mmCIF file of N, CA and C in Angstrom:
data_model
loop_
_atom_site.group_PDB
_atom_site.id
_atom_site.type_symbol
_atom_site.label_atom_id
_atom_site.label_comp_id
_atom_site.label_asym_id
_atom_site.label_seq_id
_atom_site.Cartn_x
_atom_site.Cartn_y
_atom_site.Cartn_z
ATOM 1 N N MET A 781 0.811 -1.191 0.000
ATOM 2 C CA MET A 781 0.000 0.000 0.000
ATOM 3 C C MET A 781 0.859 1.263 0.000
ATOM 4 N N PHE A 782 1.920 1.311 0.782
ATOM 5 C CA PHE A 782 2.779 2.483 0.841
ATOM 6 C C PHE A 782 4.130 2.188 0.213
ATOM 7 N N GLY A 783 4.119 1.460 -0.886
ATOM 8 C CA GLY A 783 5.360 1.095 -1.576
ATOM 9 C C GLY A 783 6.160 2.307 -2.013
ATOM 10 N N TRP A 784 5.499 3.385 -2.430
ATOM 11 C CA TRP A 784 6.204 4.593 -2.865
ATOM 12 C C TRP A 784 7.010 5.189 -1.715
ATOM 13 N N PHE A 785 6.459 5.116 -0.483
ATOM 14 C CA PHE A 785 7.168 5.658 0.673
ATOM 15 C C PHE A 785 8.412 4.826 0.969
ATOM 16 N N LYS A 786 8.291 3.519 0.871
ATOM 17 C CA LYS A 786 9.429 2.641 1.103
ATOM 18 C C LYS A 786 10.517 2.924 0.075
ATOM 19 N N LYS A 787 10.141 3.088 -1.201
ATOM 20 C CA LYS A 787 11.124 3.395 -2.239
ATOM 21 C C LYS A 787 11.796 4.731 -1.951
ATOM 22 N N ARG A 788 11.043 5.720 -1.539
ATOM 23 C CA ARG A 788 11.603 7.035 -1.217
ATOM 24 C C ARG A 788 12.600 6.913 -0.070
ATOM 25 N N SER A 789 12.271 6.159 0.956
ATOM 26 C CA SER A 789 13.174 5.966 2.083
ATOM 27 C C SER A 789 14.444 5.260 1.656
ATOM 28 N N GLN A 790 14.334 4.272 0.781
ATOM 29 C CA GLN A 790 15.509 3.559 0.290
ATOM 30 C C GLN A 790 16.401 4.497 -0.512
ATOM 31 N N ARG A 791 15.815 5.375 -1.311
ATOM 32 C CA ARG A 791 16.592 6.315 -2.115
ATOM 33 C C ARG A 791 17.399 7.230 -1.209
ATOM 34 N N LEU A 792 16.762 7.760 -0.192
ATOM 35 C CA LEU A 792 17.469 8.642 0.719
ATOM 36 C C LEU A 792 18.605 7.909 1.410
ATOM 37 N N GLU A 793 18.367 6.687 1.794
ATOM 38 C CA GLU A 793 19.422 5.904 2.408
ATOM 39 C C GLU A 793 20.570 5.688 1.424
ATOM 40 N N ALA A 794 20.262 5.417 0.172
ATOM 41 C CA ALA A 794 21.307 5.189 -0.835
ATOM 42 C C ALA A 794 22.167 6.437 -1.011
ATOM 43 N N GLU A 795 21.569 7.601 -1.067
ATOM 44 C CA GLU A 795 22.330 8.841 -1.214
ATOM 45 C C GLU A 795 23.170 9.113 0.024
ATOM 46 N N ALA A 796 22.642 8.785 1.189
ATOM 47 C CA ALA A 796 23.374 9.012 2.435
ATOM 48 C C ALA A 796 24.570 8.074 2.571
ATOM 49 N N ARG A 797 24.638 7.017 1.752
ATOM 50 C CA ARG A 797 25.809 6.134 1.774
ATOM 51 C C ARG A 797 27.015 6.783 1.102
ATOM 52 N N TRP A 798 26.775 7.860 0.373
ATOM 53 C CA TRP A 798 27.874 8.670 -0.150
ATOM 54 C C TRP A 798 28.327 9.586 0.983
ATOM 55 N N ASP A 799 29.612 9.872 1.044
ATOM 56 C CA ASP A 799 30.137 10.741 2.082
ATOM 57 C C ASP A 799 30.990 11.817 1.432
ATOM 58 N N VAL A 800 30.728 13.062 1.768
ATOM 59 C CA VAL A 800 31.520 14.177 1.253
ATOM 60 C C VAL A 800 32.052 14.962 2.436
ATOM 61 N N SER A 801 33.310 15.361 2.334
ATOM 62 C CA SER A 801 33.919 16.102 3.440
ATOM 63 C C SER A 801 34.821 17.196 2.879
ATOM 64 N N ILE A 802 35.062 18.181 3.720
ATOM 65 C CA ILE A 802 35.904 19.302 3.327
ATOM 66 C C ILE A 802 36.803 19.654 4.497
ATOM 67 N N ASP A 803 38.031 20.014 4.185
ATOM 68 C CA ASP A 803 38.928 20.545 5.206
ATOM 69 C C ASP A 803 39.671 21.725 4.587
ATOM 70 N N ALA A 804 40.722 22.171 5.216
ATOM 71 C CA ALA A 804 41.425 23.366 4.741
ATOM 72 C C ALA A 804 42.065 23.186 3.373
ATOM 73 N N THR A 805 42.337 21.952 2.973
ATOM 74 C CA THR A 805 43.068 21.745 1.721
ATOM 75 C C THR A 805 42.329 20.985 0.641
ATOM 76 N N ARG A 806 41.287 20.226 0.992
ATOM 77 C CA ARG A 806 40.671 19.389 -0.031
ATOM 78 C C ARG A 806 39.195 19.134 0.222
ATOM 79 N N ILE A 807 38.535 18.673 -0.845
ATOM 80 C CA ILE A 807 37.171 18.159 -0.777
ATOM 81 C C ILE A 807 37.268 16.705 -1.217
ATOM 82 N N ALA A 808 36.736 15.803 -0.417
ATOM 83 C CA ALA A 808 36.814 14.380 -0.711
ATOM 84 C C ALA A 808 35.416 13.776 -0.772
ATOM 85 N N VAL A 809 35.236 12.837 -1.703
ATOM 86 C CA VAL A 809 33.968 12.145 -1.862
ATOM 87 C C VAL A 809 34.238 10.639 -1.822
ATOM 88 N N ARG A 810 33.523 9.953 -0.942
ATOM 89 C CA ARG A 810 33.569 8.486 -0.901
ATOM 90 C C ARG A 810 32.210 7.998 -1.360
ATOM 91 N N ASP A 811 32.205 7.221 -2.460
ATOM 92 C CA ASP A 811 30.927 6.756 -2.991
ATOM 93 C C ASP A 811 30.428 5.541 -2.215
ATOM 94 N N ALA A 812 29.278 5.046 -2.590
ATOM 95 C CA ALA A 812 28.642 3.951 -1.864
ATOM 96 C C ALA A 812 29.471 2.673 -1.888
ATOM 97 N N SER A 813 30.348 2.521 -2.876
ATOM 98 C CA SER A 813 31.191 1.324 -2.943
ATOM 99 C C SER A 813 32.507 1.502 -2.190
ATOM 100 N N GLY A 814 32.766 2.712 -1.675
ATOM 101 C CA GLY A 814 33.971 2.969 -0.911
ATOM 102 C C GLY A 814 35.083 3.652 -1.687
ATOM 103 N N GLU A 815 34.899 3.865 -2.984
ATOM 104 C CA GLU A 815 35.926 4.543 -3.781
ATOM 105 C C GLU A 815 35.994 6.018 -3.399
ATOM 106 N N VAL A 816 37.206 6.540 -3.249
ATOM 107 C CA VAL A 816 37.400 7.932 -2.845
ATOM 108 C C VAL A 816 38.009 8.725 -3.996
ATOM 109 N N LYS A 817 37.412 9.881 -4.255
ATOM 110 C CA LYS A 817 37.953 10.851 -5.211
ATOM 111 C C LYS A 817 38.002 12.186 -4.506
ATOM 112 N N MET A 818 38.953 13.030 -4.901
ATOM 113 C CA MET A 818 39.075 14.314 -4.225
ATOM 114 C C MET A 818 39.611 15.377 -5.162
ATOM 115 N N VAL A 819 39.459 16.616 -4.709
ATOM 116 C CA VAL A 819 40.018 17.756 -5.409
ATOM 117 C C VAL A 819 40.627 18.687 -4.363
ATOM 118 N N ASN A 820 41.812 19.173 -4.654
ATOM 119 C CA ASN A 820 42.421 20.170 -3.773
ATOM 120 C C ASN A 820 41.637 21.461 -3.915
ATOM 121 N N ARG A 821 41.378 22.113 -2.818
ATOM 122 C CA ARG A 821 40.596 23.359 -2.863
ATOM 123 C C ARG A 821 41.273 24.397 -3.742
ATOM 124 N N ALA A 822 42.608 24.467 -3.705
ATOM 125 C CA ALA A 822 43.339 25.443 -4.516
ATOM 126 C C ALA A 822 43.205 25.153 -6.001
ATOM 127 N N GLU A 823 42.897 23.905 -6.365
ATOM 128 C CA GLU A 823 42.778 23.519 -7.770
ATOM 129 C C GLU A 823 41.335 23.467 -8.260
ATOM 130 N N LEU A 824 40.381 23.711 -7.378
ATOM 131 C CA LEU A 824 38.974 23.721 -7.774
ATOM 132 C C LEU A 824 38.770 24.804 -8.825
ATOM 133 N N SER A 825 38.266 24.402 -10.001
ATOM 134 C CA SER A 825 38.127 25.368 -11.095
ATOM 135 C C SER A 825 36.678 25.687 -11.453
ATOM 136 N N GLY A 826 35.747 24.833 -11.048
ATOM 137 C CA GLY A 826 34.357 25.091 -11.371
ATOM 138 C C GLY A 826 33.425 24.134 -10.656
ATOM 139 N N ILE A 827 32.155 24.538 -10.571
ATOM 140 C CA ILE A 827 31.131 23.710 -9.936
ATOM 141 C C ILE A 827 29.870 23.781 -10.785
ATOM 142 N N LEU A 828 29.329 22.615 -11.102
ATOM 143 C CA LEU A 828 28.051 22.512 -11.801
ATOM 144 C C LEU A 828 27.100 21.701 -10.943
ATOM 145 N N ILE A 829 25.820 21.983 -11.089
ATOM 146 C CA ILE A 829 24.786 21.112 -10.533
ATOM 147 C C ILE A 829 24.088 20.492 -11.729
ATOM 148 N N GLU A 830 24.024 19.177 -11.747
ATOM 149 C CA GLU A 830 23.344 18.468 -12.826
ATOM 150 C C GLU A 830 22.077 17.839 -12.267
ATOM 151 N N THR A 831 20.958 18.082 -12.940
ATOM 152 C CA THR A 831 19.695 17.495 -12.522
ATOM 153 C C THR A 831 19.210 16.543 -13.602
ATOM 154 N N ASN A 832 18.382 15.602 -13.175
ATOM 155 C CA ASN A 832 17.797 14.675 -14.144
ATOM 156 C C ASN A 832 16.359 14.382 -13.746
ATOM 157 N N ASP A 833 15.677 13.644 -14.593
ATOM 158 C CA ASP A 833 14.257 13.390 -14.380
ATOM 159 C C ASP A 833 13.977 12.045 -13.703
ATOM 160 N N SER A 834 14.965 11.493 -12.973
ATOM 161 C CA SER A 834 14.776 10.188 -12.340
ATOM 162 C C SER A 834 14.176 10.275 -10.939
ATOM 163 N N GLY A 835 14.042 11.476 -10.406
ATOM 164 C CA GLY A 835 13.475 11.617 -9.063
ATOM 165 C C GLY A 835 11.981 11.416 -9.079
ATOM 166 N N PRO A 836 11.396 11.042 -8.009
ATOM 167 C CA PRO A 836 12.030 10.892 -6.704
ATOM 168 C C PRO A 836 12.583 9.494 -6.435
ATOM 169 N N TRP A 837 12.650 8.626 -7.426
ATOM 170 C CA TRP A 837 13.069 7.247 -7.157
ATOM 171 C C TRP A 837 14.583 7.044 -7.273
ATOM 172 N N ALA A 838 15.305 8.003 -7.775
ATOM 173 C CA ALA A 838 16.768 7.895 -7.897
ATOM 174 C C ALA A 838 17.374 9.273 -7.635
ATOM 175 N N ALA A 839 18.681 9.311 -7.487
ATOM 176 C CA ALA A 839 19.373 10.581 -7.236
ATOM 177 C C ALA A 839 19.199 11.491 -8.445
ATOM 178 N N ASP A 840 18.528 12.608 -8.248
ATOM 179 C CA ASP A 840 18.210 13.486 -9.369
ATOM 180 C C ASP A 840 18.904 14.842 -9.306
ATOM 181 N N VAL A 841 19.743 15.057 -8.303
ATOM 182 C CA VAL A 841 20.545 16.282 -8.197
ATOM 183 C C VAL A 841 21.973 15.864 -7.852
ATOM 184 N N TRP A 842 22.930 16.257 -8.698
ATOM 185 C CA TRP A 842 24.339 15.906 -8.513
ATOM 186 C C TRP A 842 25.196 17.156 -8.516
ATOM 187 N N TRP A 843 26.146 17.222 -7.598
ATOM 188 C CA TRP A 843 27.151 18.285 -7.546
ATOM 189 C C TRP A 843 28.391 17.759 -8.250
ATOM 190 N N LEU A 844 28.884 18.482 -9.257
ATOM 191 C CA LEU A 844 30.085 18.110 -10.004
ATOM 192 C C LEU A 844 31.160 19.150 -9.720
ATOM 193 N N LEU A 845 32.289 18.694 -9.199
ATOM 194 C CA LEU A 845 33.393 19.576 -8.841
ATOM 195 C C LEU A 845 34.541 19.340 -9.825
ATOM 196 N N PHE A 846 35.018 20.409 -10.444
ATOM 197 C CA PHE A 846 36.033 20.324 -11.483
ATOM 198 C C PHE A 846 37.402 20.708 -10.932
ATOM 199 N N GLY A 847 38.426 19.973 -11.381
ATOM 200 C CA GLY A 847 39.791 20.234 -10.955
ATOM 201 C C GLY A 847 40.505 21.186 -11.883
ATOM 202 N N ALA A 848 41.806 21.320 -11.672
ATOM 203 C CA ALA A 848 42.637 22.257 -12.439
ATOM 204 C C ALA A 848 42.625 21.963 -13.934
ATOM 205 N N ASP A 849 42.395 20.704 -14.316
ATOM 206 C CA ASP A 849 42.377 20.325 -15.734
ATOM 207 C C ASP A 849 41.003 20.523 -16.379
ATOM 208 N N ASP A 850 40.075 21.129 -15.661
ATOM 209 C CA ASP A 850 38.700 21.360 -16.119
ATOM 210 C C ASP A 850 37.929 20.067 -16.404
ATOM 211 N N HIS A 851 38.333 18.976 -15.766
ATOM 212 C CA HIS A 851 37.590 17.719 -15.820
ATOM 213 C C HIS A 851 36.968 17.478 -14.448
ATOM 214 N N VAL A 852 35.888 16.702 -14.428
ATOM 215 C CA VAL A 852 35.242 16.393 -13.153
ATOM 216 C C VAL A 852 36.223 15.639 -12.271
ATOM 217 N N ALA A 853 36.527 16.207 -11.123
ATOM 218 C CA ALA A 853 37.431 15.564 -10.160
ATOM 219 C C ALA A 853 36.646 14.664 -9.219
ATOM 220 N N CYS A 854 35.455 15.105 -8.844
ATOM 221 C CA CYS A 854 34.588 14.307 -7.985
ATOM 222 C C CYS A 854 33.158 14.825 -8.106
ATOM 223 N N ALA A 855 32.222 13.950 -7.769
ATOM 224 C CA ALA A 855 30.802 14.295 -7.840
ATOM 225 C C ALA A 855 30.076 13.559 -6.724
ATOM 226 N N TYR A 856 28.981 14.153 -6.277
ATOM 227 C CA TYR A 856 28.196 13.501 -5.231
ATOM 228 C C TYR A 856 26.730 13.915 -5.364
ATOM 229 N N PRO A 857 25.818 13.036 -4.904
ATOM 230 C CA PRO A 857 24.398 13.363 -4.981
ATOM 231 C C PRO A 857 23.953 14.241 -3.821
ATOM 232 N N GLN A 858 22.943 15.037 -4.076
ATOM 233 C CA GLN A 858 22.320 15.791 -2.987
ATOM 234 C C GLN A 858 21.832 14.780 -1.957
ATOM 235 N N GLY A 859 22.079 15.065 -0.688
ATOM 236 C CA GLY A 859 21.690 14.154 0.368
ATOM 237 C C GLY A 859 22.838 13.304 0.875
ATOM 238 N N ALA A 860 24.039 13.496 0.284
ATOM 239 C CA ALA A 860 25.209 12.750 0.755
ATOM 240 C C ALA A 860 25.510 13.138 2.201
ATOM 241 N N THR A 861 26.014 12.204 2.950
ATOM 242 C CA THR A 861 26.429 12.481 4.323
ATOM 243 C C THR A 861 27.547 13.523 4.296
ATOM 244 N N GLY A 862 27.439 14.536 5.120
ATOM 245 C CA GLY A 862 28.434 15.602 5.174
ATOM 246 C C GLY A 862 28.162 16.761 4.236
ATOM 247 N N GLU A 863 27.117 16.653 3.432
ATOM 248 C CA GLU A 863 26.832 17.687 2.437
ATOM 249 C C GLU A 863 26.641 19.086 3.034
ATOM 250 N N PRO A 864 25.960 19.262 4.159
ATOM 251 C CA PRO A 864 25.744 20.628 4.658
ATOM 252 C C PRO A 864 27.038 21.417 4.875
ATOM 253 N N ALA A 865 28.057 20.802 5.437
ATOM 254 C CA ALA A 865 29.313 21.516 5.686
ATOM 255 C C ALA A 865 29.997 21.889 4.371
ATOM 256 N N VAL A 866 29.958 20.993 3.399
ATOM 257 C CA VAL A 866 30.576 21.276 2.103
ATOM 258 C C VAL A 866 29.806 22.388 1.402
ATOM 259 N N LEU A 867 28.497 22.298 1.410
ATOM 260 C CA LEU A 867 27.674 23.319 0.775
ATOM 261 C C LEU A 867 27.902 24.688 1.409
ATOM 262 N N ASP A 868 27.988 24.734 2.723
ATOM 263 C CA ASP A 868 28.257 26.010 3.405
ATOM 264 C C ASP A 868 29.549 26.628 2.891
ATOM 265 N N ALA A 869 30.584 25.814 2.721
ATOM 266 C CA ALA A 869 31.873 26.323 2.242
ATOM 267 C C ALA A 869 31.796 26.738 0.771
ATOM 268 N N LEU A 870 31.149 25.937 -0.057
ATOM 269 C CA LEU A 870 31.068 26.259 -1.486
ATOM 270 C C LEU A 870 30.298 27.555 -1.726
ATOM 271 N N MET A 871 29.253 27.764 -0.945
ATOM 272 C CA MET A 871 28.429 28.955 -1.150
ATOM 273 C C MET A 871 29.158 30.245 -0.769
ATOM 274 N N THR A 872 30.295 30.150 -0.088
ATOM 275 C CA THR A 872 31.057 31.351 0.257
ATOM 276 C C THR A 872 32.100 31.704 -0.805
ATOM 277 N N LEU A 873 32.242 30.859 -1.833
ATOM 278 C CA LEU A 873 33.209 31.157 -2.886
ATOM 279 C C LEU A 873 32.814 32.437 -3.609
ATOM 280 N N GLU A 874 33.787 33.288 -3.868
ATOM 281 C CA GLU A 874 33.522 34.545 -4.565
ATOM 282 C C GLU A 874 32.906 34.266 -5.932
ATOM 283 N N GLY A 875 31.756 34.845 -6.168
ATOM 284 C CA GLY A 875 31.078 34.675 -7.449
ATOM 285 C C GLY A 875 30.138 33.489 -7.510
ATOM 286 N N PHE A 876 29.940 32.785 -6.384
ATOM 287 C CA PHE A 876 29.008 31.655 -6.374
ATOM 288 C C PHE A 876 27.624 32.167 -6.760
ATOM 289 N N ASP A 877 26.972 31.494 -7.704
ATOM 290 C CA ASP A 877 25.690 31.943 -8.246
ATOM 291 C C ASP A 877 24.530 31.288 -7.495
ATOM 292 N N HIS A 878 24.032 31.995 -6.496
ATOM 293 C CA HIS A 878 22.941 31.475 -5.672
ATOM 294 C C HIS A 878 21.654 31.322 -6.480
ATOM 295 N N ALA A 879 21.430 32.193 -7.454
ATOM 296 C CA ALA A 879 20.223 32.111 -8.281
ATOM 297 C C ALA A 879 20.234 30.825 -9.111
ATOM 298 N N GLN A 880 21.397 30.464 -9.655
ATOM 299 C CA GLN A 880 21.502 29.222 -10.433
ATOM 300 C C GLN A 880 21.284 28.015 -9.522
ATOM 301 N N MET A 881 21.800 28.073 -8.298
ATOM 302 C CA MET A 881 21.602 26.970 -7.364
ATOM 303 C C MET A 881 20.118 26.825 -7.046
ATOM 304 N N THR A 882 19.439 27.930 -6.829
ATOM 305 C CA THR A 882 18.008 27.895 -6.549
ATOM 306 C C THR A 882 17.242 27.319 -7.734
ATOM 307 N N ALA A 883 17.624 27.712 -8.932
ATOM 308 C CA ALA A 883 16.979 27.173 -10.136
ATOM 309 C C ALA A 883 17.199 25.661 -10.232
ATOM 310 N N ALA A 884 18.405 25.209 -9.919
ATOM 311 C CA ALA A 884 18.707 23.773 -9.977
ATOM 312 C C ALA A 884 17.848 22.993 -8.985
ATOM 313 N N MET A 885 17.667 23.538 -7.793
ATOM 314 C CA MET A 885 16.897 22.835 -6.776
ATOM 315 C C MET A 885 15.425 22.712 -7.160
ATOM 316 N N GLY A 886 14.961 23.571 -8.044
ATOM 317 C CA GLY A 886 13.581 23.501 -8.505
ATOM 318 C C GLY A 886 13.410 22.727 -9.798
ATOM 319 N N SER A 887 14.509 22.232 -10.354
ATOM 320 C CA SER A 887 14.449 21.539 -11.637
ATOM 321 C C SER A 887 13.984 20.098 -11.477
ATOM 322 N N THR A 888 13.122 19.670 -12.386
ATOM 323 C CA THR A 888 12.682 18.277 -12.405
ATOM 324 C C THR A 888 13.073 17.603 -13.714
ATOM 325 N N GLY A 889 13.864 18.287 -14.517
ATOM 326 C CA GLY A 889 14.263 17.742 -15.811
ATOM 327 C C GLY A 889 15.755 17.541 -15.910
ATOM 328 N N ASN A 890 16.202 17.184 -17.093
ATOM 329 C CA ASN A 890 17.616 16.980 -17.382
ATOM 330 C C ASN A 890 18.233 18.333 -17.728
ATOM 331 N N ALA A 891 19.079 18.838 -16.836
ATOM 332 C CA ALA A 891 19.647 20.172 -17.038
ATOM 333 C C ALA A 891 20.981 20.297 -16.298
ATOM 334 N N ILE A 892 21.744 21.297 -16.693
ATOM 335 C CA ILE A 892 23.022 21.603 -16.051
ATOM 336 C C ILE A 892 23.009 23.069 -15.650
ATOM 337 N N PHE A 893 23.424 23.328 -14.412
ATOM 338 C CA PHE A 893 23.427 24.676 -13.863
ATOM 339 C C PHE A 893 24.835 25.027 -13.393
ATOM 340 N N PRO A 894 25.539 25.879 -14.119
ATOM 341 C CA PRO A 894 26.852 26.315 -13.638
ATOM 342 C C PRO A 894 26.663 27.276 -12.471
ATOM 343 N N VAL A 895 27.258 26.947 -11.320
ATOM 344 C CA VAL A 895 27.075 27.794 -10.145
ATOM 345 C C VAL A 895 28.338 28.519 -9.716
ATOM 346 N N TRP A 896 29.487 28.080 -10.226
ATOM 347 C CA TRP A 896 30.724 28.789 -9.859
ATOM 348 C C TRP A 896 31.826 28.457 -10.855
ATOM 349 N N ARG A 897 32.615 29.475 -11.161
ATOM 350 C CA ARG A 897 33.803 29.317 -11.996
ATOM 351 C C ARG A 897 34.922 30.096 -11.316
ATOM 352 N N LYS A 898 36.090 29.512 -11.202
ATOM 353 C CA LYS A 898 37.225 30.169 -10.579
ATOM 354 C C LYS A 898 37.557 31.429 -11.357
ATOM 355 N N PRO A 899 37.691 32.573 -10.667
ATOM 356 C CA PRO A 899 38.035 33.814 -11.371
ATOM 357 C C PRO A 899 39.402 33.679 -12.068
ATOM 358 N N ALA A 900 39.486 34.264 -13.248
ATOM 359 C CA ALA A 900 40.736 34.182 -14.022
ATOM 360 C C ALA A 900 41.839 34.997 -13.400
#
């Protein structure tokens, strides 16, 4: 009868199995399988939010962090463990586009929202 609620709870649990952390020098992401990827804060070159139409049954909001080579260094889904602390730090970056982030959070389709680019 409440199968949709059970699926929603499982999805949230799956996203929470991802772990993202930040310290003075790096941002690290550990995915659900335990693989770790990271980017040095000094080498962070851009941030995109990618949304898709798989919600609410799958992760539909992803944070993509780009390294010095302008390739994705690490990515994590909204709802990852540790996300609030990382988000607080990212939102303080000079030029962070809060309007684009707000637009991304309201998106239910397949879209990409650039929210920050390292100043030249």
